[in-house]
């Protein structure tokens, strides 16, 4: 899975390894997962290591934690090429690619302040369609506003 | 599509939801209505229908145009103006207001200041929702009557050179017209605006995706001589953070008779969604260049055609 970089951090026994995160996005991934470091779980963050696929990449290892489908969807938005490895007894027992869904619902807020999804009490969930996967570009279904990968990452880094 | 089947019960949210065939059908019905209207005042195809006019934002022209269209078809109208909307909206969500109207009326015509309000309403309502302008992007029925006017003036919408002038960023009539042109094959589209008021990225994306030939320019004089159609829109002072910037562009975008006689082709026709302030000098009004009054007149037959087709009634 991670030949050179694997040497940097000890392997984990149980948990999840998120690999192929674009360089610099590891902290956003932690934010998405609500991990502050105060939970007591062992976390390893490896940033800016060489990658054949990405040039440079980040890796996040989390001991004793598995991800919910909603968390995986969010990670896909900031790390569309990430792989998620489920570790059991030091071994990778499952390896999953994240996928950006065609419609992203409820996860992101529309950046346009005069979009109907931003109006106080209207029972409407923000909804985006994927215009492009690489680079990631989303479009608000309601107001048409385009949202770039950077905007998405910024928003998810702020929220969490 | 092609036949009438595509129109019945349909929502009208964005001009991009329509293809050439369905628009052509709309224009043919509008042609019939405009000649019938010359003979008689009423064409009672929608007797017993109730059309709700929900105008959350002031727009006397569009509201009266829809109301006239509905009444000439024999339909009744209910609804409210923006002033009344303020008290209705107090404590009530748009969703609830739409539900109420949906239970009373056969169609809902909605004008709202938030982008996406019409699509949202259409998701809630069981009856068709017609967007009479929401936010800065969509005003599909305006775009329909604009296209209809061009088709009437030139016999075609394809192959012409268009200039769209003014606030292309926040002006919904301009945005909708530009999007509408992408359904056709214009020869060239010049987007003429100050840098601050250029088209929004999502509009440019549609132009690119659909392989339109277009250019963004600042100067009208530079391109005026090439144009068949000049679509003029208002530039609103409040869009400018810097008032001196506004004063600069305001002066440069005044379409005067002198300017036209110097630069324009004799075949040039000028459109404007109205109301205008001072973008077009009044002395242009009496010349063959001025097509904006005819454009305004086309509003009723086009909207009649729209209502009739959505109701599934044909002439
Ligand atoms: Zn939006």
mmCIF file of C-alpha atoms in Angstrom, chain B:
data_model
loop_
_atom_site.group_PDB
_atom_site.id
_atom_site.type_symbol
_atom_site.label_atom_id
_atom_site.label_comp_id
_atom_site.label_asym_id
_atom_site.label_seq_id
_atom_site.Cartn_x
_atom_site.Cartn_y
_atom_site.Cartn_z
ATOM 1 C CA UNK B 1 -40.449 16.411 -28.552
ATOM 2 C CA UNK B 2 -41.783 18.300 -31.533
ATOM 3 C CA UNK B 3 -45.447 17.571 -31.115
ATOM 4 C CA UNK B 4 -47.565 19.202 -28.460
ATOM 5 C CA UNK B 5 -46.866 16.486 -25.965
ATOM 6 C CA UNK B 6 -43.936 18.256 -24.321
ATOM 7 C CA UNK B 7 -45.838 21.240 -23.006
ATOM 8 C CA UNK B 8 -48.806 19.978 -21.046
ATOM 9 C CA UNK B 9 -48.375 20.314 -17.296
ATOM 10 C CA UNK B 10 -44.852 21.531 -17.674
ATOM 11 C CA UNK B 11 -42.965 23.814 -15.272
ATOM 12 C CA UNK B 12 -41.154 26.776 -16.783
ATOM 13 C CA UNK B 13 -38.069 27.402 -14.687
ATOM 14 C CA UNK B 14 -35.155 28.173 -17.011
ATOM 15 C CA UNK B 15 -35.058 28.892 -20.728
ATOM 16 C CA UNK B 16 -32.450 26.128 -20.968
ATOM 17 C CA UNK B 17 -35.140 23.559 -20.182
ATOM 18 C CA UNK B 18 -36.514 24.081 -23.700
ATOM 19 C CA UNK B 19 -35.357 22.971 -27.111
ATOM 20 C CA UNK B 20 -35.858 24.572 -30.493
ATOM 21 C CA UNK B 21 -38.826 22.399 -31.386
ATOM 22 C CA UNK B 22 -40.830 23.260 -28.301
ATOM 23 C CA UNK B 23 -39.992 26.941 -28.667
ATOM 24 C CA UNK B 24 -40.978 26.851 -32.325
ATOM 25 C CA UNK B 25 -44.293 25.367 -31.340
ATOM 26 C CA UNK B 26 -44.782 28.104 -28.765
ATOM 27 C CA UNK B 27 -44.035 30.779 -31.371
ATOM 28 C CA UNK B 28 -46.505 29.297 -33.827
ATOM 29 C CA UNK B 29 -49.255 29.346 -31.222
ATOM 30 C CA UNK B 30 -48.258 32.920 -30.288
ATOM 31 C CA UNK B 31 -48.573 33.884 -33.971
ATOM 32 C CA UNK B 32 -52.096 32.467 -34.017
ATOM 33 C CA UNK B 33 -53.035 34.311 -30.849
ATOM 34 C CA UNK B 34 -51.706 37.617 -32.091
ATOM 35 C CA UNK B 35 -53.788 37.429 -35.251
ATOM 36 C CA UNK B 36 -56.856 36.206 -33.342
ATOM 37 C CA UNK B 37 -56.452 39.080 -30.885
ATOM 38 C CA UNK B 38 -56.802 41.533 -33.730
ATOM 39 C CA UNK B 39 -60.251 40.101 -34.451
ATOM 40 C CA UNK B 40 -61.563 39.666 -30.919
ATOM 41 C CA UNK B 41 -60.630 40.490 -27.373
ATOM 42 C CA UNK B 42 -61.101 37.080 -25.849
ATOM 43 C CA UNK B 43 -60.101 33.572 -26.850
ATOM 44 C CA UNK B 44 -61.734 31.609 -24.043
ATOM 45 C CA UNK B 45 -59.629 28.466 -24.047
ATOM 46 C CA UNK B 46 -59.029 28.564 -20.297
ATOM 47 C CA UNK B 47 -62.550 29.129 -19.085
ATOM 48 C CA UNK B 48 -62.781 27.876 -15.501
ATOM 49 C CA UNK B 49 -59.031 28.018 -14.971
ATOM 50 C CA UNK B 50 -57.460 29.864 -12.078
ATOM 51 C CA UNK B 51 -53.985 31.277 -12.510
ATOM 52 C CA UNK B 52 -52.203 32.391 -9.334
ATOM 53 C CA UNK B 53 -49.956 35.414 -9.707
ATOM 54 C CA UNK B 54 -47.539 35.301 -6.798
ATOM 55 C CA UNK B 55 -45.383 38.379 -7.074
ATOM 56 C CA UNK B 56 -43.095 38.608 -4.088
ATOM 57 C CA UNK B 57 -41.102 41.307 -5.812
ATOM 58 C CA UNK B 58 -42.410 44.399 -7.584
ATOM 59 C CA UNK B 59 -42.813 44.010 -11.317
ATOM 60 C CA UNK B 60 -45.854 45.749 -12.650
ATOM 61 C CA UNK B 61 -45.100 45.056 -16.302
ATOM 62 C CA UNK B 62 -44.581 41.328 -16.049
ATOM 63 C CA UNK B 63 -47.538 40.935 -13.716
ATOM 64 C CA UNK B 64 -49.909 42.903 -15.929
ATOM 65 C CA UNK B 65 -48.686 41.006 -18.972
ATOM 66 C CA UNK B 66 -49.441 37.645 -17.341
ATOM 67 C CA UNK B 67 -52.745 38.896 -15.984
ATOM 68 C CA UNK B 68 -53.797 40.153 -19.396
ATOM 69 C CA UNK B 69 -52.741 36.893 -21.047
ATOM 70 C CA UNK B 70 -54.726 34.850 -18.522
ATOM 71 C CA UNK B 71 -57.825 37.034 -18.818
ATOM 72 C CA UNK B 72 -57.804 37.127 -22.602
ATOM 73 C CA UNK B 73 -57.890 33.333 -22.402
ATOM 74 C CA UNK B 74 -60.906 33.524 -20.120
ATOM 75 C CA UNK B 75 -59.062 32.399 -16.983
ATOM 76 C CA UNK B 76 -59.483 33.981 -13.585
ATOM 77 C CA UNK B 77 -56.519 35.209 -11.628
ATOM 78 C CA UNK B 78 -55.795 35.296 -7.928
ATOM 79 C CA UNK B 79 -52.662 36.392 -6.150
ATOM 80 C CA UNK B 80 -50.904 39.283 -4.592
ATOM 81 C CA UNK B 81 -48.502 42.079 -5.301
ATOM 82 C CA UNK B 82 -45.210 42.583 -3.531
ATOM 83 C CA UNK B 83 -46.738 44.872 -0.884
ATOM 84 C CA UNK B 84 -49.302 42.260 0.059
ATOM 85 C CA UNK B 85 -46.631 39.584 -0.091
ATOM 86 C CA UNK B 86 -44.821 41.254 2.773
ATOM 87 C CA UNK B 87 -47.738 40.610 5.094
ATOM 88 C CA UNK B 88 -48.371 37.127 3.747
ATOM 89 C CA UNK B 89 -44.730 36.204 4.113
ATOM 90 C CA UNK B 90 -44.715 37.373 7.718
ATOM 91 C CA UNK B 91 -44.156 34.243 9.689
ATOM 92 C CA UNK B 92 -44.861 31.996 6.737
ATOM 93 C CA UNK B 93 -42.350 30.192 4.589
ATOM 94 C CA UNK B 94 -42.413 30.362 0.801
ATOM 95 C CA UNK B 95 -43.099 26.630 0.919
ATOM 96 C CA UNK B 96 -46.349 27.174 2.851
ATOM 97 C CA UNK B 97 -47.465 30.028 0.608
ATOM 98 C CA UNK B 98 -46.877 27.840 -2.435
ATOM 99 C CA UNK B 99 -48.840 24.984 -0.869
ATOM 100 C CA UNK B 100 -51.755 27.326 -0.270
ATOM 101 C CA UNK B 101 -51.737 28.656 -3.833
ATOM 102 C CA UNK B 102 -51.325 25.144 -5.170
ATOM 103 C CA UNK B 103 -54.561 24.148 -3.470
ATOM 104 C CA UNK B 104 -56.461 27.075 -5.021
ATOM 105 C CA UNK B 105 -55.061 27.480 -8.514
ATOM 106 C CA UNK B 106 -54.374 25.462 -11.658
ATOM 107 C CA UNK B 107 -51.067 27.190 -12.329
ATOM 108 C CA UNK B 108 -48.728 29.384 -10.324
ATOM 109 C CA UNK B 109 -46.792 32.282 -11.811
ATOM 110 C CA UNK B 110 -44.022 33.233 -9.425
ATOM 111 C CA UNK B 111 -41.752 36.264 -9.167
ATOM 112 C CA UNK B 112 -39.203 36.194 -6.373
ATOM 113 C CA UNK B 113 -35.969 37.897 -5.508
ATOM 114 C CA UNK B 114 -34.064 34.771 -4.506
ATOM 115 C CA UNK B 115 -32.344 32.599 -7.090
ATOM 116 C CA UNK B 116 -33.847 29.154 -7.279
ATOM 117 C CA UNK B 117 -37.201 30.158 -5.787
ATOM 118 C CA UNK B 118 -39.076 28.949 -8.876
ATOM 119 C CA UNK B 119 -37.445 25.521 -8.944
ATOM 120 C CA UNK B 120 -38.056 25.169 -5.230
ATOM 121 C CA UNK B 121 -41.722 26.129 -5.694
ATOM 122 C CA UNK B 122 -42.040 23.645 -8.563
ATOM 123 C CA UNK B 123 -40.734 20.883 -6.296
ATOM 124 C CA UNK B 124 -43.444 21.695 -3.782
ATOM 125 C CA UNK B 125 -46.403 22.438 -6.049
ATOM 126 C CA UNK B 126 -48.329 19.775 -7.920
ATOM 127 C CA UNK B 127 -49.579 22.293 -10.453
ATOM 128 C CA UNK B 128 -47.239 23.829 -13.014
ATOM 129 C CA UNK B 129 -45.036 26.688 -11.833
ATOM 130 C CA UNK B 130 -44.023 29.429 -14.236
ATOM 131 C CA UNK B 131 -40.980 31.454 -13.324
ATOM 132 C CA UNK B 132 -41.686 35.135 -13.867
ATOM 133 C CA UNK B 133 -38.179 36.013 -12.752
ATOM 134 C CA UNK B 134 -36.204 34.723 -9.780
ATOM 135 C CA UNK B 135 -33.038 36.400 -8.636
ATOM 136 C CA UNK B 136 -30.484 37.416 -11.219
ATOM 137 C CA UNK B 137 -30.341 34.474 -13.583
ATOM 138 C CA UNK B 138 -33.674 33.386 -14.935
ATOM 139 C CA UNK B 139 -36.560 35.134 -16.571
ATOM 140 C CA UNK B 140 -37.534 32.495 -19.109
ATOM 141 C CA UNK B 141 -40.781 34.019 -20.362
ATOM 142 C CA UNK B 142 -38.964 37.284 -21.078
ATOM 143 C CA UNK B 143 -36.398 35.287 -23.057
ATOM 144 C CA UNK B 144 -39.216 33.565 -24.960
ATOM 145 C CA UNK B 145 -40.781 36.825 -26.021
ATOM 146 C CA UNK B 146 -37.345 38.230 -26.888
ATOM 147 C CA UNK B 147 -36.624 35.283 -29.181
ATOM 148 C CA UNK B 148 -40.106 35.537 -30.634
ATOM 149 C CA UNK B 149 -39.505 39.205 -31.426
ATOM 150 C CA UNK B 150 -36.213 38.471 -33.187
ATOM 151 C CA UNK B 151 -37.868 35.708 -35.181
ATOM 152 C CA UNK B 152 -40.647 38.075 -36.200
ATOM 153 C CA UNK B 153 -38.242 40.838 -37.182
ATOM 154 C CA UNK B 154 -35.720 38.745 -39.103
ATOM 155 C CA UNK B 155 -37.629 35.581 -39.937
ATOM 156 C CA UNK B 156 -34.886 33.632 -38.129
ATOM 157 C CA UNK B 157 -32.927 33.558 -34.901
ATOM 158 C CA UNK B 158 -29.934 31.690 -36.358
ATOM 159 C CA UNK B 159 -27.089 33.277 -38.234
ATOM 160 C CA UNK B 160 -27.429 36.772 -36.766
ATOM 161 C CA UNK B 161 -24.866 38.821 -34.904
ATOM 162 C CA UNK B 162 -26.043 39.852 -31.448
ATOM 163 C CA UNK B 163 -24.805 42.406 -28.986
ATOM 164 C CA UNK B 164 -26.025 42.242 -25.391
ATOM 165 C CA UNK B 165 -25.301 45.465 -23.576
ATOM 166 C CA UNK B 166 -25.412 46.530 -19.953
ATOM 167 C CA UNK B 167 -25.465 44.632 -16.697
ATOM 168 C CA UNK B 168 -24.772 41.086 -17.803
ATOM 169 C CA UNK B 169 -23.894 39.930 -14.316
ATOM 170 C CA UNK B 170 -26.947 40.759 -12.245
ATOM 171 C CA UNK B 171 -29.508 41.544 -14.915
ATOM 172 C CA UNK B 172 -31.787 38.559 -15.316
ATOM 173 C CA UNK B 173 -33.230 39.638 -18.658
ATOM 174 C CA UNK B 174 -29.731 39.858 -20.123
ATOM 175 C CA UNK B 175 -28.629 36.524 -18.630
ATOM 176 C CA UNK B 176 -31.775 34.795 -19.809
ATOM 177 C CA UNK B 177 -31.458 36.225 -23.311
ATOM 178 C CA UNK B 178 -27.823 35.102 -23.579
ATOM 179 C CA UNK B 179 -28.766 31.611 -22.380
ATOM 180 C CA UNK B 180 -31.676 31.581 -24.825
ATOM 181 C CA UNK B 181 -29.345 32.289 -27.750
ATOM 182 C CA UNK B 182 -27.402 29.115 -26.963
ATOM 183 C CA UNK B 183 -30.446 27.093 -28.034
ATOM 184 C CA UNK B 184 -29.905 28.551 -31.525
ATOM 185 C CA UNK B 185 -26.938 29.115 -33.806
ATOM 186 C CA UNK B 186 -26.141 32.815 -33.720
ATOM 187 C CA UNK B 187 -23.276 33.937 -35.948
ATOM 188 C CA UNK B 188 -21.660 35.840 -33.123
ATOM 189 C CA UNK B 189 -22.563 37.151 -29.675
ATOM 190 C CA UNK B 190 -20.860 40.243 -28.297
ATOM 191 C CA UNK B 191 -21.193 40.621 -24.556
ATOM 192 C CA UNK B 192 -20.757 44.327 -23.966
ATOM 193 C CA UNK B 193 -20.341 45.452 -20.371
ATOM 194 C CA UNK B 194 -17.937 47.068 -17.940
ATOM 195 C CA UNK B 195 -15.560 44.452 -16.469
ATOM 196 C CA UNK B 196 -17.462 44.550 -13.185
ATOM 197 C CA UNK B 197 -20.712 43.504 -14.804
ATOM 198 C CA UNK B 198 -19.497 40.683 -17.071
ATOM 199 C CA UNK B 199 -21.548 37.499 -17.363
ATOM 200 C CA UNK B 200 -21.418 35.102 -14.476
ATOM 201 C CA UNK B 201 -19.183 32.008 -14.718
ATOM 202 C CA UNK B 202 -22.130 29.613 -15.005
ATOM 203 C CA UNK B 203 -23.467 31.503 -18.025
ATOM 204 C CA UNK B 204 -20.034 31.487 -19.650
ATOM 205 C CA UNK B 205 -19.874 27.746 -18.984
ATOM 206 C CA UNK B 206 -23.055 27.198 -21.015
ATOM 207 C CA UNK B 207 -21.715 29.361 -23.859
ATOM 208 C CA UNK B 208 -18.512 27.311 -23.881
ATOM 209 C CA UNK B 209 -20.215 23.934 -23.582
ATOM 210 C CA UNK B 210 -22.530 24.704 -26.448
ATOM 211 C CA UNK B 211 -19.716 25.956 -28.664
ATOM 212 C CA UNK B 212 -21.015 29.505 -29.061
ATOM 213 C CA UNK B 213 -18.916 32.126 -30.787
ATOM 214 C CA UNK B 214 -18.820 35.022 -28.372
ATOM 215 C CA UNK B 215 -16.567 37.791 -27.213
ATOM 216 C CA UNK B 216 -16.630 39.958 -24.115
ATOM 217 C CA UNK B 217 -15.968 43.599 -24.943
ATOM 218 C CA UNK B 218 -16.252 46.911 -23.141
ATOM 219 C CA UNK B 219 -16.892 49.285 -25.977
ATOM 220 C CA UNK B 220 -20.149 49.444 -27.887
ATOM 221 C CA UNK B 221 -18.715 51.545 -30.735
ATOM 222 C CA UNK B 222 -16.150 48.858 -31.433
ATOM 223 C CA UNK B 223 -18.763 46.255 -32.413
ATOM 224 C CA UNK B 224 -21.908 48.254 -33.190
ATOM 225 C CA UNK B 225 -21.296 48.180 -36.954
ATOM 226 C CA UNK B 226 -21.453 44.381 -37.033
ATOM 227 C CA UNK B 227 -24.695 43.910 -35.129
ATOM 228 C CA UNK B 228 -28.088 42.760 -36.372
ATOM 229 C CA UNK B 229 -29.604 42.843 -32.898
ATOM 230 C CA UNK B 230 -28.602 45.046 -29.983
ATOM 231 C CA UNK B 231 -30.161 43.972 -26.692
ATOM 232 C CA UNK B 232 -29.901 46.857 -24.254
ATOM 233 C CA UNK B 233 -30.437 46.484 -20.517
ATOM 234 C CA UNK B 234 -30.332 48.888 -17.648
ATOM 235 C CA UNK B 235 -27.215 49.365 -15.566
ATOM 236 C CA UNK B 236 -28.248 49.940 -12.005
ATOM 237 C CA UNK B 237 -26.325 52.403 -9.926
ATOM 238 C CA UNK B 238 -26.539 50.282 -6.807
ATOM 239 C CA UNK B 239 -24.528 47.464 -8.429
ATOM 240 C CA UNK B 240 -21.406 49.603 -8.363
ATOM 241 C CA UNK B 241 -19.249 49.818 -5.280
ATOM 242 C CA UNK B 242 -17.635 52.937 -6.739
ATOM 243 C CA UNK B 243 -20.006 55.643 -7.980
ATOM 244 C CA UNK B 244 -17.351 57.198 -10.239
ATOM 245 C CA UNK B 245 -17.128 53.877 -12.088
ATOM 246 C CA UNK B 246 -20.862 53.997 -12.581
ATOM 247 C CA UNK B 247 -20.779 57.525 -13.968
ATOM 248 C CA UNK B 248 -18.132 56.451 -16.475
ATOM 249 C CA UNK B 249 -20.001 53.470 -17.906
ATOM 250 C CA UNK B 250 -23.365 55.167 -17.712
ATOM 251 C CA UNK B 251 -22.264 57.793 -20.198
ATOM 252 C CA UNK B 252 -20.535 55.332 -22.499
ATOM 253 C CA UNK B 253 -23.577 53.107 -22.849
ATOM 254 C CA UNK B 254 -26.072 55.657 -23.973
ATOM 255 C CA UNK B 255 -27.495 54.621 -27.321
ATOM 256 C CA UNK B 256 -28.154 57.851 -29.207
ATOM 257 C CA UNK B 257 -29.429 58.440 -32.703
ATOM 258 C CA UNK B 258 -26.140 60.081 -33.569
ATOM 259 C CA UNK B 259 -24.199 57.017 -32.468
ATOM 260 C CA UNK B 260 -26.473 54.747 -34.495
ATOM 261 C CA UNK B 261 -26.274 56.883 -37.617
ATOM 262 C CA UNK B 262 -22.497 56.902 -37.358
ATOM 263 C CA UNK B 263 -21.879 53.228 -36.652
ATOM 264 C CA UNK B 264 -24.901 50.989 -36.992
ATOM 265 C CA UNK B 265 -26.094 48.979 -39.959
ATOM 266 C CA UNK B 266 -29.453 50.124 -41.274
ATOM 267 C CA UNK B 267 -30.853 46.645 -40.517
ATOM 268 C CA UNK B 268 -29.937 46.877 -36.828
ATOM 269 C CA UNK B 269 -32.845 46.350 -34.455
ATOM 270 C CA UNK B 270 -32.712 47.347 -30.806
ATOM 271 C CA UNK B 271 -34.426 45.369 -28.054
ATOM 272 C CA UNK B 272 -34.853 46.345 -24.417
ATOM 273 C CA UNK B 273 -36.859 44.473 -21.758
ATOM 274 C CA UNK B 274 -38.118 47.832 -20.397
ATOM 275 C CA UNK B 275 -38.500 49.905 -18.352
ATOM 276 C CA UNK B 276 -35.600 51.979 -19.532
ATOM 277 C CA UNK B 277 -34.068 54.966 -17.859
ATOM 278 C CA UNK B 278 -31.621 56.744 -20.126
ATOM 279 C CA UNK B 279 -29.804 53.913 -21.931
ATOM 280 C CA UNK B 280 -31.643 54.692 -25.142
ATOM 281 C CA UNK B 281 -32.248 58.292 -26.158
ATOM 282 C CA UNK B 282 -35.944 59.056 -26.812
ATOM 283 C CA UNK B 283 -35.180 60.256 -30.359
ATOM 284 C CA UNK B 284 -34.369 56.637 -31.267
ATOM 285 C CA UNK B 285 -37.982 55.658 -30.514
ATOM 286 C CA UNK B 286 -39.439 56.828 -33.794
ATOM 287 C CA UNK B 287 -36.777 55.198 -35.977
ATOM 288 C CA UNK B 288 -36.791 51.747 -37.571
ATOM 289 C CA UNK B 289 -34.008 50.757 -35.134
ATOM 290 C CA UNK B 290 -36.447 50.752 -32.223
ATOM 291 C CA UNK B 291 -38.041 47.333 -31.786
ATOM 292 C CA UNK B 292 -38.591 47.501 -28.031
ATOM 293 C CA UNK B 293 -42.194 48.631 -28.133
ATOM 294 C CA UNK B 294 -43.083 45.810 -30.470
ATOM 295 C CA UNK B 295 -41.125 43.486 -28.193
ATOM 296 C CA UNK B 296 -43.232 44.634 -25.235
ATOM 297 C CA UNK B 297 -46.438 44.078 -27.214
ATOM 298 C CA UNK B 298 -45.376 40.515 -27.976
ATOM 299 C CA UNK B 299 -45.457 39.710 -24.278
ATOM 300 C CA UNK B 300 -49.184 38.992 -24.161
ATOM 301 C CA UNK B 301 -49.537 36.610 -27.137
ATOM 302 C CA UNK B 302 -46.373 34.719 -26.121
ATOM 303 C CA UNK B 303 -47.609 34.343 -22.540
ATOM 304 C CA UNK B 304 -51.057 33.366 -23.797
ATOM 305 C CA UNK B 305 -49.433 30.661 -25.904
ATOM 306 C CA UNK B 306 -47.443 29.505 -22.896
ATOM 307 C CA UNK B 307 -50.474 29.283 -20.612
ATOM 308 C CA UNK B 308 -52.568 27.529 -23.249
ATOM 309 C CA UNK B 309 -49.882 24.956 -24.078
ATOM 310 C CA UNK B 310 -49.213 24.200 -20.411
ATOM 311 C CA UNK B 311 -52.937 23.766 -19.854
ATOM 312 C CA UNK B 312 -52.923 21.371 -22.807
ATOM 313 C CA UNK B 313 -55.257 23.508 -24.914
ATOM 314 C CA UNK B 314 -54.460 24.223 -28.511
ATOM 315 C CA UNK B 315 -56.031 26.683 -30.857
#
